[in-house]
C-alpha atoms as a printed R data frame, in Angstrom:
    type eleno elety resid chain resno      x      y       z
1   ATOM     1    CA   UNK     A     1  0.000  0.000   0.000
2   ATOM     2    CA   UNK     A     2  2.856  2.366   0.824
3   ATOM     3    CA   UNK     A     3  4.419  1.637  -2.544
4   ATOM     4    CA   UNK     A     4  1.131  2.332  -4.344
5   ATOM     5    CA   UNK     A     5  0.721  5.646  -2.493
6   ATOM     6    CA   UNK     A     6  4.280  6.669  -3.414
7   ATOM     7    CA   UNK     A     7  3.588  5.927  -7.082
8   ATOM     8    CA   UNK     A     8  0.370  7.954  -6.942
9   ATOM     9    CA   UNK     A     9  2.210 10.933  -5.425
10  ATOM    10    CA   UNK     A    10  4.931 10.620  -8.092
11  ATOM    11    CA   UNK     A    11  2.414 10.671 -10.949
12  ATOM    12    CA   UNK     A    12  0.468 13.525  -9.317
13  ATOM    13    CA   UNK     A    13  3.652 15.606  -8.910
14  ATOM    14    CA   UNK     A    14  4.740 15.114 -12.532
15  ATOM    15    CA   UNK     A    15  1.263 15.869 -13.855
16  ATOM    16    CA   UNK     A    16  1.248 19.178 -11.983
17  ATOM    17    CA   UNK     A    17  4.747 19.964 -13.234
18  ATOM    18    CA   UNK     A    18  3.646 19.530 -16.844
19  ATOM    19    CA   UNK     A    19  0.534 21.623 -16.254
20  ATOM    20    CA   UNK     A    20  2.279 24.429 -14.357
21  ATOM    21    CA   UNK     A    21  2.143 27.793 -16.187
22  ATOM    22    CA   UNK     A    22  5.895 28.354 -15.783
23  ATOM    23    CA   UNK     A    23  6.834 25.425 -18.002
24  ATOM    24    CA   UNK     A    24  8.040 26.074 -21.565
25  ATOM    25    CA   UNK     A    25  5.205 23.983 -23.028
26  ATOM    26    CA   UNK     A    26  2.737 26.534 -21.690
27  ATOM    27    CA   UNK     A    27  4.592 29.773 -22.268
28  ATOM    28    CA   UNK     A    28  5.539 29.003 -25.866
29  ATOM    29    CA   UNK     A    29  1.895 29.257 -26.759
30  ATOM    30    CA   UNK     A    30  1.638 32.664 -25.099
31  ATOM    31    CA   UNK     A    31  4.711 34.527 -26.382
32  ATOM    32    CA   UNK     A    32  4.206 35.926 -29.872
33  ATOM    33    CA   UNK     A    33  6.453 37.947 -32.218
34  ATOM    34    CA   UNK     A    34  9.348 38.365 -29.823
35  ATOM    35    CA   UNK     A    35 12.920 39.383 -30.559
36  ATOM    36    CA   UNK     A    36 15.717 36.889 -30.866
37  ATOM    37    CA   UNK     A    37 16.731 35.142 -27.654
38  ATOM    38    CA   UNK     A    38 20.241 34.935 -29.116
39  ATOM    39    CA   UNK     A    39 21.049 31.375 -28.145
40  ATOM    40    CA   UNK     A    40 24.707 30.498 -28.269
41  ATOM    41    CA   UNK     A    41 25.999 28.056 -30.838
42  ATOM    42    CA   UNK     A    42 24.056 26.006 -33.315
43  ATOM    43    CA   UNK     A    43 24.176 25.947 -37.083
44  ATOM    44    CA   UNK     A    44 20.531 27.021 -37.281
45  ATOM    45    CA   UNK     A    45 21.261 30.054 -35.115
46  ATOM    46    CA   UNK     A    46 24.043 31.136 -37.482
47  ATOM    47    CA   UNK     A    47 21.814 30.789 -40.545
48  ATOM    48    CA   UNK     A    48 19.052 32.709 -38.799
49  ATOM    49    CA   UNK     A    49 21.341 35.599 -37.905
50  ATOM    50    CA   UNK     A    50 22.663 35.867 -41.468
51  ATOM    51    CA   UNK     A    51 19.236 35.637 -43.126
52  ATOM    52    CA   UNK     A    52 17.516 38.012 -40.693
53  ATOM    53    CA   UNK     A    53 20.277 40.618 -40.920
54  ATOM    54    CA   UNK     A    54 20.388 40.423 -44.733
55  ATOM    55    CA   UNK     A    55 16.643 41.078 -44.969
56  ATOM    56    CA   UNK     A    56 17.108 44.070 -42.661
57  ATOM    57    CA   UNK     A    57 19.913 45.419 -44.877
58  ATOM    58    CA   UNK     A    58 17.888 45.151 -48.096
59  ATOM    59    CA   UNK     A    59 14.837 46.775 -46.481
60  ATOM    60    CA   UNK     A    60 16.884 49.648 -45.083
61  ATOM    61    CA   UNK     A    61 18.674 50.249 -48.383
62  ATOM    62    CA   UNK     A    62 15.511 50.567 -50.448
63  ATOM    63    CA   UNK     A    63 13.785 52.853 -47.970
64  ATOM    64    CA   UNK     A    64 16.601 55.121 -46.821
65  ATOM    65    CA   UNK     A    65 19.307 55.373 -49.495
66  ATOM    66    CA   UNK     A    66 17.841 58.697 -50.766
67  ATOM    67    CA   UNK     A    67 17.839 60.210 -47.268
68  ATOM    68    CA   UNK     A    68 21.422 59.065 -46.752
69  ATOM    69    CA   UNK     A    69 22.369 60.762 -50.036
70  ATOM    70    CA   UNK     A    70 20.801 64.042 -48.873
71  ATOM    71    CA   UNK     A    71 22.644 63.863 -45.540
72  ATOM    72    CA   UNK     A    72 25.988 63.115 -47.229
73  ATOM    73    CA   UNK     A    73 25.590 66.008 -49.690
74  ATOM    74    CA   UNK     A    74 24.726 68.455 -46.919
75  ATOM    75    CA   UNK     A    75 27.764 67.319 -44.927
76  ATOM    76    CA   UNK     A    76 29.971 67.820 -47.999
77  ATOM    77    CA   UNK     A    77 28.710 71.341 -48.693
78  ATOM    78    CA   UNK     A    78 31.129 73.958 -47.351
79  ATOM    79    CA   UNK     A    79 29.134 77.094 -48.197
80  ATOM    80    CA   UNK     A    80 26.490 78.860 -46.120
81  ATOM    81    CA   UNK     A    81 23.098 77.498 -47.156
82  ATOM    82    CA   UNK     A    82 20.698 79.151 -44.718
83  ATOM    83    CA   UNK     A    83 20.004 82.866 -45.216
84  ATOM    84    CA   UNK     A    84 17.550 83.772 -42.417
85  ATOM    85    CA   UNK     A    85 16.422 87.009 -44.057
86  ATOM    86    CA   UNK     A    86 15.741 85.480 -47.484
87  ATOM    87    CA   UNK     A    87 13.673 82.296 -47.800
88  ATOM    88    CA   UNK     A    88 13.985 82.255 -51.592
89  ATOM    89    CA   UNK     A    89 17.786 82.236 -51.524
90  ATOM    90    CA   UNK     A    90 17.791 79.569 -48.800
91  ATOM    91    CA   UNK     A    91 15.480 77.347 -50.877
92  ATOM    92    CA   UNK     A    92 17.627 77.809 -53.983
93  ATOM    93    CA   UNK     A    93 20.817 77.012 -52.048
94  ATOM    94    CA   UNK     A    94 19.340 73.822 -50.588
95  ATOM    95    CA   UNK     A    95 17.965 72.789 -53.986
96  ATOM    96    CA   UNK     A    96 21.412 73.020 -55.609
97  ATOM    97    CA   UNK     A    97 23.243 71.444 -52.645
98  ATOM    98    CA   UNK     A    98 20.896 68.452 -52.472
99  ATOM    99    CA   UNK     A    99 20.020 67.751 -56.117
100 ATOM   100    CA   UNK     A   100 23.165 69.128 -57.835
101 ATOM   101    CA   UNK     A   101 22.804 68.708 -61.639
102 ATOM   102    CA   UNK     A   102 19.170 67.641 -61.175
103 ATOM   103    CA   UNK     A   103 18.232 70.908 -59.442
104 ATOM   104    CA   UNK     A   104 16.061 71.970 -62.420
105 ATOM   105    CA   UNK     A   105 14.566 68.511 -63.069
106 ATOM   106    CA   UNK     A   106 10.991 67.451 -62.362
107 ATOM   107    CA   UNK     A   107 10.068 66.019 -58.960
108 ATOM   108    CA   UNK     A   108 10.494 62.467 -60.304
109 ATOM   109    CA   UNK     A   109 13.828 63.374 -61.874
110 ATOM   110    CA   UNK     A   110 15.037 64.854 -58.596
111 ATOM   111    CA   UNK     A   111 13.942 61.713 -56.724
112 ATOM   112    CA   UNK     A   112 15.839 59.468 -59.150
113 ATOM   113    CA   UNK     A   113 18.958 61.611 -58.716
114 ATOM   114    CA   UNK     A   114 19.071 60.609 -55.032
115 ATOM   115    CA   UNK     A   115 19.971 57.002 -55.917
116 ATOM   116    CA   UNK     A   116 23.607 57.318 -57.059
117 ATOM   117    CA   UNK     A   117 25.873 54.549 -55.854
118 ATOM   118    CA   UNK     A   118 22.974 52.148 -55.260
119 ATOM   119    CA   UNK     A   119 25.163 49.232 -56.412
120 ATOM   120    CA   UNK     A   120 27.946 50.036 -53.953
121 ATOM   121    CA   UNK     A   121 25.287 50.875 -51.380
122 ATOM   122    CA   UNK     A   122 23.682 47.449 -51.748
123 ATOM   123    CA   UNK     A   123 26.959 45.604 -51.296
124 ATOM   124    CA   UNK     A   124 27.985 47.732 -48.344
125 ATOM   125    CA   UNK     A   125 24.654 47.902 -46.519
126 ATOM   126    CA   UNK     A   126 23.808 44.192 -46.737
127 ATOM   127    CA   UNK     A   127 27.303 43.078 -45.700
128 ATOM   128    CA   UNK     A   128 27.367 45.701 -42.945
129 ATOM   129    CA   UNK     A   129 24.064 44.597 -41.445
130 ATOM   130    CA   UNK     A   130 24.936 40.904 -41.629
131 ATOM   131    CA   UNK     A   131 28.311 41.643 -40.031
132 ATOM   132    CA   UNK     A   132 27.007 43.960 -37.302
133 ATOM   133    CA   UNK     A   133 23.554 42.622 -36.421
134 ATOM   134    CA   UNK     A   134 24.458 39.000 -37.052
135 ATOM   135    CA   UNK     A   135 27.919 39.134 -35.499
136 ATOM   136    CA   UNK     A   136 27.321 41.219 -32.374
137 ATOM   137    CA   UNK     A   137 25.489 38.403 -30.518
138 ATOM   138    CA   UNK     A   138 28.506 36.092 -30.998
139 ATOM   139    CA   UNK     A   139 30.894 38.709 -29.589
140 ATOM   140    CA   UNK     A   140 28.520 39.374 -26.693
141 ATOM   141    CA   UNK     A   141 28.390 35.642 -25.913
142 ATOM   142    CA   UNK     A   142 32.199 35.431 -26.039
143 ATOM   143    CA   UNK     A   143 32.533 38.408 -23.666
144 ATOM   144    CA   UNK     A   144 29.955 36.901 -21.312
145 ATOM   145    CA   UNK     A   145 31.753 33.553 -21.309
146 ATOM   146    CA   UNK     A   146 35.174 35.031 -20.587
147 ATOM   147    CA   UNK     A   147 34.538 38.287 -18.714
148 ATOM   148    CA   UNK     A   148 30.885 37.998 -17.660
149 ATOM   149    CA   UNK     A   149 31.638 37.694 -13.948
150 ATOM   150    CA   UNK     A   150 33.808 40.825 -14.081
151 ATOM   151    CA   UNK     A   151 31.084 42.872 -15.791
152 ATOM   152    CA   UNK     A   152 28.447 41.654 -13.336
153 ATOM   153    CA   UNK     A   153 30.620 42.410 -10.306
154 ATOM   154    CA   UNK     A   154 31.397 45.924 -11.594
155 ATOM   155    CA   UNK     A   155 27.967 46.969 -12.874
156 ATOM   156    CA   UNK     A   156 25.487 44.506 -11.381
157 ATOM   157    CA   UNK     A   157 23.572 41.771 -13.173
158 ATOM   158    CA   UNK     A   158 21.226 43.889 -15.328
159 ATOM   159    CA   UNK     A   159 23.563 46.785 -16.122
160 ATOM   160    CA   UNK     A   160 26.417 44.332 -16.624
161 ATOM   161    CA   UNK     A   161 24.412 42.643 -19.374
162 ATOM   162    CA   UNK     A   162 23.779 46.052 -20.979
163 ATOM   163    CA   UNK     A   163 27.473 46.962 -20.814
164 ATOM   164    CA   UNK     A   164 28.447 43.650 -22.419
165 ATOM   165    CA   UNK     A   165 26.018 44.322 -25.281
166 ATOM   166    CA   UNK     A   166 27.445 47.836 -25.716
167 ATOM   167    CA   UNK     A   167 31.063 46.631 -25.580
168 ATOM   168    CA   UNK     A   168 30.348 43.910 -28.142
169 ATOM   169    CA   UNK     A   169 28.770 46.531 -30.393
170 ATOM   170    CA   UNK     A   170 31.798 48.802 -30.038
171 ATOM   171    CA   UNK     A   171 34.173 45.974 -30.999
172 ATOM   172    CA   UNK     A   172 32.053 45.189 -34.060
173 ATOM   173    CA   UNK     A   173 32.041 48.870 -34.982
174 ATOM   174    CA   UNK     A   174 35.839 49.064 -35.013
175 ATOM   175    CA   UNK     A   175 36.081 45.852 -37.064
176 ATOM   176    CA   UNK     A   176 33.684 47.354 -39.581
177 ATOM   177    CA   UNK     A   177 36.593 49.169 -41.266
178 ATOM   178    CA   UNK     A   178 37.106 45.936 -43.245
179 ATOM   179    CA   UNK     A   179 34.100 47.056 -45.321
180 ATOM   180    CA   UNK     A   180 35.489 50.574 -45.744
181 ATOM   181    CA   UNK     A   181 36.245 50.307 -49.513
182 ATOM   182    CA   UNK     A   182 32.572 49.686 -50.330
183 ATOM   183    CA   UNK     A   183 31.508 52.527 -48.039
184 ATOM   184    CA   UNK     A   184 34.086 54.873 -49.596
185 ATOM   185    CA   UNK     A   185 32.895 54.079 -53.134
186 ATOM   186    CA   UNK     A   186 29.259 54.538 -52.086
187 ATOM   187    CA   UNK     A   187 30.054 57.973 -50.640
188 ATOM   188    CA   UNK     A   188 32.035 58.980 -53.742
189 ATOM   189    CA   UNK     A   189 29.121 57.963 -55.961
190 ATOM   190    CA   UNK     A   190 26.764 60.025 -53.785
191 ATOM   191    CA   UNK     A   191 28.901 63.161 -53.435
192 ATOM   192    CA   UNK     A   192 31.538 63.091 -56.206
193 ATOM   193    CA   UNK     A   193 30.218 60.814 -59.017
194 ATOM   194    CA   UNK     A   194 32.609 62.241 -61.621
195 ATOM   195    CA   UNK     A   195 35.478 60.456 -59.839
196 ATOM   196    CA   UNK     A   196 33.997 57.043 -60.741
197 ATOM   197    CA   UNK     A   197 32.678 57.658 -64.251
198 ATOM   198    CA   UNK     A   198 34.034 55.487 -67.059
199 ATOM   199    CA   UNK     A   199 35.722 52.955 -64.776
200 ATOM   200    CA   UNK     A   200 34.769 49.357 -64.044
201 ATOM   201    CA   UNK     A   201 34.802 47.671 -60.641
202 ATOM   202    CA   UNK     A   202 38.188 45.953 -61.030
203 ATOM   203    CA   UNK     A   203 39.756 49.063 -62.533
204 ATOM   204    CA   UNK     A   204 38.562 51.162 -59.599
205 ATOM   205    CA   UNK     A   205 39.983 48.730 -57.018
206 ATOM   206    CA   UNK     A   206 43.251 48.394 -58.949
207 ATOM   207    CA   UNK     A   207 43.752 52.154 -59.338
208 ATOM   208    CA   UNK     A   208 42.498 53.210 -55.913
209 ATOM   209    CA   UNK     A   209 44.269 50.423 -53.984
210 ATOM   210    CA   UNK     A   210 44.756 51.165 -50.305
211 ATOM   211    CA   UNK     A   211 43.452 54.662 -50.957
212 ATOM   212    CA   UNK     A   212 40.004 53.157 -50.420
213 ATOM   213    CA   UNK     A   213 41.004 52.717 -46.772
214 ATOM   214    CA   UNK     A   214 41.634 56.437 -46.460
215 ATOM   215    CA   UNK     A   215 40.136 57.654 -43.215
216 ATOM   216    CA   UNK     A   216 40.197 54.187 -41.606
217 ATOM   217    CA   UNK     A   217 41.414 55.640 -38.311
218 ATOM   218    CA   UNK     A   218 38.677 58.268 -38.222
219 ATOM   219    CA   UNK     A   219 36.105 55.641 -39.178
220 ATOM   220    CA   UNK     A   220 37.185 53.445 -36.263
221 ATOM   221    CA   UNK     A   221 37.046 56.453 -33.913
222 ATOM   222    CA   UNK     A   222 33.554 57.247 -35.148
223 ATOM   223    CA   UNK     A   223 32.276 53.649 -35.074
224 ATOM   224    CA   UNK     A   224 33.509 52.738 -31.588
225 ATOM   225    CA   UNK     A   225 31.336 55.218 -29.626
226 ATOM   226    CA   UNK     A   226 28.568 55.081 -32.239
227 ATOM   227    CA   UNK     A   227 28.111 51.304 -32.080
228 ATOM   228    CA   UNK     A   228 28.583 51.346 -28.296
229 ATOM   229    CA   UNK     A   229 25.696 53.821 -28.046
230 ATOM   230    CA   UNK     A   230 23.515 51.919 -30.533
231 ATOM   231    CA   UNK     A   231 23.630 48.518 -28.854
232 ATOM   232    CA   UNK     A   232 24.044 49.920 -25.350
233 ATOM   233    CA   UNK     A   233 21.175 52.372 -25.762
234 ATOM   234    CA   UNK     A   234 18.877 49.667 -27.120
235 ATOM   235    CA   UNK     A   235 19.804 47.256 -24.319
236 ATOM   236    CA   UNK     A   236 19.398 49.964 -21.671
237 ATOM   237    CA   UNK     A   237 15.965 50.867 -23.038
238 ATOM   238    CA   UNK     A   238 14.855 47.245 -22.791
239 ATOM   239    CA   UNK     A   239 16.237 47.144 -19.257
240 ATOM   240    CA   UNK     A   240 14.089 50.163 -18.305
241 ATOM   241    CA   UNK     A   241 11.065 48.547 -19.974
242 ATOM   242    CA   UNK     A   242 11.686 45.394 -17.942
243 ATOM   243    CA   UNK     A   243 12.046 43.248 -21.050
244 ATOM   244    CA   UNK     A   244 14.065 40.045 -20.769
245 ATOM   245    CA   UNK     A   245 16.215 38.615 -23.558
246 ATOM   246    CA   UNK     A   246 14.048 37.210 -26.310
247 ATOM   247    CA   UNK     A   247 10.808 38.651 -24.908
248 ATOM   248    CA   UNK     A   248 10.606 42.013 -26.711
249 ATOM   249    CA   UNK     A   249  7.626 42.605 -29.000
250 ATOM   250    CA   UNK     A   250  7.862 44.459 -32.322
251 ATOM   251    CA   UNK     A   251  6.906 47.710 -30.594
252 ATOM   252    CA   UNK     A   252  9.403 47.274 -27.760
253 ATOM   253    CA   UNK     A   253 12.199 46.430 -30.204
254 ATOM   254    CA   UNK     A   254 11.310 49.503 -32.281
255 ATOM   255    CA   UNK     A   255 11.317 51.838 -29.256
256 ATOM   256    CA   UNK     A   256 14.624 50.424 -28.026
257 ATOM   257    CA   UNK     A   257 16.118 50.790 -31.503
258 ATOM   258    CA   UNK     A   258 15.021 54.423 -31.777
259 ATOM   259    CA   UNK     A   259 16.659 55.260 -28.428
260 ATOM   260    CA   UNK     A   260 19.873 53.469 -29.354
261 ATOM   261    CA   UNK     A   261 20.092 54.973 -32.832
262 ATOM   262    CA   UNK     A   262 19.396 58.520 -31.632
263 ATOM   263    CA   UNK     A   263 22.231 58.262 -29.118
264 ATOM   264    CA   UNK     A   264 24.509 56.638 -31.694
265 ATOM   265    CA   UNK     A   265 23.984 59.198 -34.473
266 ATOM   266    CA   UNK     A   266 24.330 62.184 -32.129
267 ATOM   267    CA   UNK     A   267 27.511 60.901 -30.486
268 ATOM   268    CA   UNK     A   268 29.116 59.995 -33.817
269 ATOM   269    CA   UNK     A   269 28.005 63.110 -35.770
270 ATOM   270    CA   UNK     A   270 31.215 65.215 -35.515
271 ATOM   271    CA   UNK     A   271 33.494 62.348 -36.537
272 ATOM   272    CA   UNK     A   272 31.012 61.335 -39.237
273 ATOM   273    CA   UNK     A   273 31.437 64.737 -40.917
274 ATOM   274    CA   UNK     A   274 35.243 64.356 -40.909
275 ATOM   275    CA   UNK     A   275 35.022 60.758 -42.154
276 ATOM   276    CA   UNK     A   276 32.687 61.727 -45.013
277 ATOM   277    CA   UNK     A   277 34.889 64.584 -46.206
278 ATOM   278    CA   UNK     A   278 38.006 62.409 -46.128
279 ATOM   279    CA   UNK     A   279 36.336 59.548 -48.016
280 ATOM   280    CA   UNK     A   280 34.693 61.731 -50.671
281 ATOM   281    CA   UNK     A   281 38.074 62.444 -52.267
282 ATOM   282    CA   UNK     A   282 37.330 66.151 -52.772
283 ATOM   283    CA   UNK     A   283 39.981 67.200 -50.250
284 ATOM   284    CA   UNK     A   284 43.560 66.016 -49.809
285 ATOM   285    CA   UNK     A   285 43.759 67.368 -46.261
286 ATOM   286    CA   UNK     A   286 44.254 65.065 -43.303
287 ATOM   287    CA   UNK     A   287 41.816 64.766 -40.432
288 ATOM   288    CA   UNK     A   288 43.587 67.274 -38.167
289 ATOM   289    CA   UNK     A   289 43.782 69.878 -40.959
290 ATOM   290    CA   UNK     A   290 40.131 69.356 -41.825
291 ATOM   291    CA   UNK     A   291 39.096 69.900 -38.207
292 ATOM   292    CA   UNK     A   292 41.195 73.062 -37.942
293 ATOM   293    CA   UNK     A   293 39.861 74.529 -41.198
294 ATOM   294    CA   UNK     A   294 36.296 73.515 -40.393
295 ATOM   295    CA   UNK     A   295 36.392 75.273 -37.021
296 ATOM   296    CA   UNK     A   296 38.031 78.382 -38.480
297 ATOM   297    CA   UNK     A   297 35.950 78.747 -41.654
298 ATOM   298    CA   UNK     A   298 32.584 77.135 -40.848
299 ATOM   299    CA   UNK     A   299 32.315 77.176 -37.071
300 ATOM   300    CA   UNK     A   300 31.523 74.395 -34.549
301 ATOM   301    CA   UNK     A   301 28.026 73.938 -35.960
302 ATOM   302    CA   UNK     A   302 29.532 72.387 -39.098
303 ATOM   303    CA   UNK     A   303 30.364 69.270 -37.064
304 ATOM   304    CA   UNK     A   304 26.642 68.540 -36.909
305 ATOM   305    CA   UNK     A   305 25.759 69.163 -40.556
306 ATOM   306    CA   UNK     A   306 23.425 66.499 -41.859
307 ATOM   307    CA   UNK     A   307 22.454 65.507 -38.317
308 ATOM   308    CA   UNK     A   308 18.801 66.543 -38.553
309 ATOM   309    CA   UNK     A   309 18.065 64.628 -41.792
310 ATOM   310    CA   UNK     A   310 19.494 61.541 -40.094
311 ATOM   311    CA   UNK     A   311 17.646 62.074 -36.823
312 ATOM   312    CA   UNK     A   312 14.370 62.661 -38.656
313 ATOM   313    CA   UNK     A   313 14.493 59.138 -40.063
314 ATOM   314    CA   UNK     A   314 15.901 57.351 -37.020
315 ATOM   315    CA   UNK     A   315 12.517 55.928 -36.055
316 ATOM   316    CA   UNK     A   316 11.488 54.373 -39.390
317 ATOM   317    CA   UNK     A   317 15.082 53.502 -40.302
318 ATOM   318    CA   UNK     A   318 15.540 51.380 -37.207
319 ATOM   319    CA   UNK     A   319 12.074 49.851 -37.557
320 ATOM   320    CA   UNK     A   320 13.237 48.642 -40.995
321 ATOM   321    CA   UNK     A   321 16.720 47.559 -39.911
322 ATOM   322    CA   UNK     A   322 17.452 46.815 -36.254
323 ATOM   323    CA   UNK     A   323 13.899 45.758 -35.382
324 ATOM   324    CA   UNK     A   324 13.410 43.716 -38.543
325 ATOM   325    CA   UNK     A   325 16.755 42.011 -37.919
326 ATOM   326    CA   UNK     A   326 15.745 41.019 -34.384
327 ATOM   327    CA   UNK     A   327 12.315 39.775 -35.379
328 ATOM   328    CA   UNK     A   328 13.464 37.960 -38.532
329 ATOM   329    CA   UNK     A   329 16.304 36.268 -36.661
330 ATOM   330    CA   UNK     A   330 13.766 35.018 -34.120
331 ATOM   331    CA   UNK     A   331 11.462 33.658 -36.828
332 ATOM   332    CA   UNK     A   332 14.314 31.989 -38.730
333 ATOM   333    CA   UNK     A   333 15.645 30.418 -35.527
334 ATOM   334    CA   UNK     A   334 12.283 28.740 -34.987
335 ATOM   335    CA   UNK     A   335 12.244 27.678 -38.659
336 ATOM   336    CA   UNK     A   336 15.752 26.175 -38.625
337 ATOM   337    CA   UNK     A   337 15.255 24.254 -35.359
């Protein structure tokens, strides 16, 4: 009888365990459209990160390449565009600075003129997003495995996790200079297209050589704090929202992305102006000379040229890139399991 009672208790205990709301079998039916839980290892996880990030890159390129072109052209312009006392002159100045040779074209013609360098842009943007969004989780996992206890002891459990995400993002940002040639050619096509006319891909790489890595140091200096702020800001936002890893909805991912991107773009803006002018090929001056001349001739405000066009599209841009990457990675991870 004692043995029968023990068996009954055993079966009763296990039945309750399977029915308990905290078990995965129950919660999986309740959690919908959440961001990637970023599991470590696994071939399926790697495929998911690549596929999800690539989709994010393509989406971002098609939606925001024109805005990026406008921002780059405003950053490259060294003349005074805004004349407070004359709206007509201001409008004419902006029209020429933004649309260049297409300034007198129709609206459709002007829109088409904002897509120079789309080929280089496609190669750069897709590879960049796969590298950054797909690679950052691996670096974060490596940091957690090796230095996780140190981060947690210094910053606490929650903030330590945020700092590891930010540090991983910063490391990825510095390593991004590997893709610099594609970025440099995209910027040249957007701001100085005459420099690329009549030359094929192999001819450009052969003639330009290591010149395509011009400004690599400034790019690394710009990417380190920028990527730190992007991933750190997004992680910190989720921490404030009380969202655990893998439990963010589309809306929560979008809000976190907006916060991270706003911090990233603002922090990196001054170095982004220097980087763009170096890479455009219109000036042979070094970074220090550019900074000196910019301060003397254009004033401190020139460091933030092109900032507002970028900030104005931070929300939708990150909805179509960072958020899509997180959500697509999550969906692909379930598919590849």
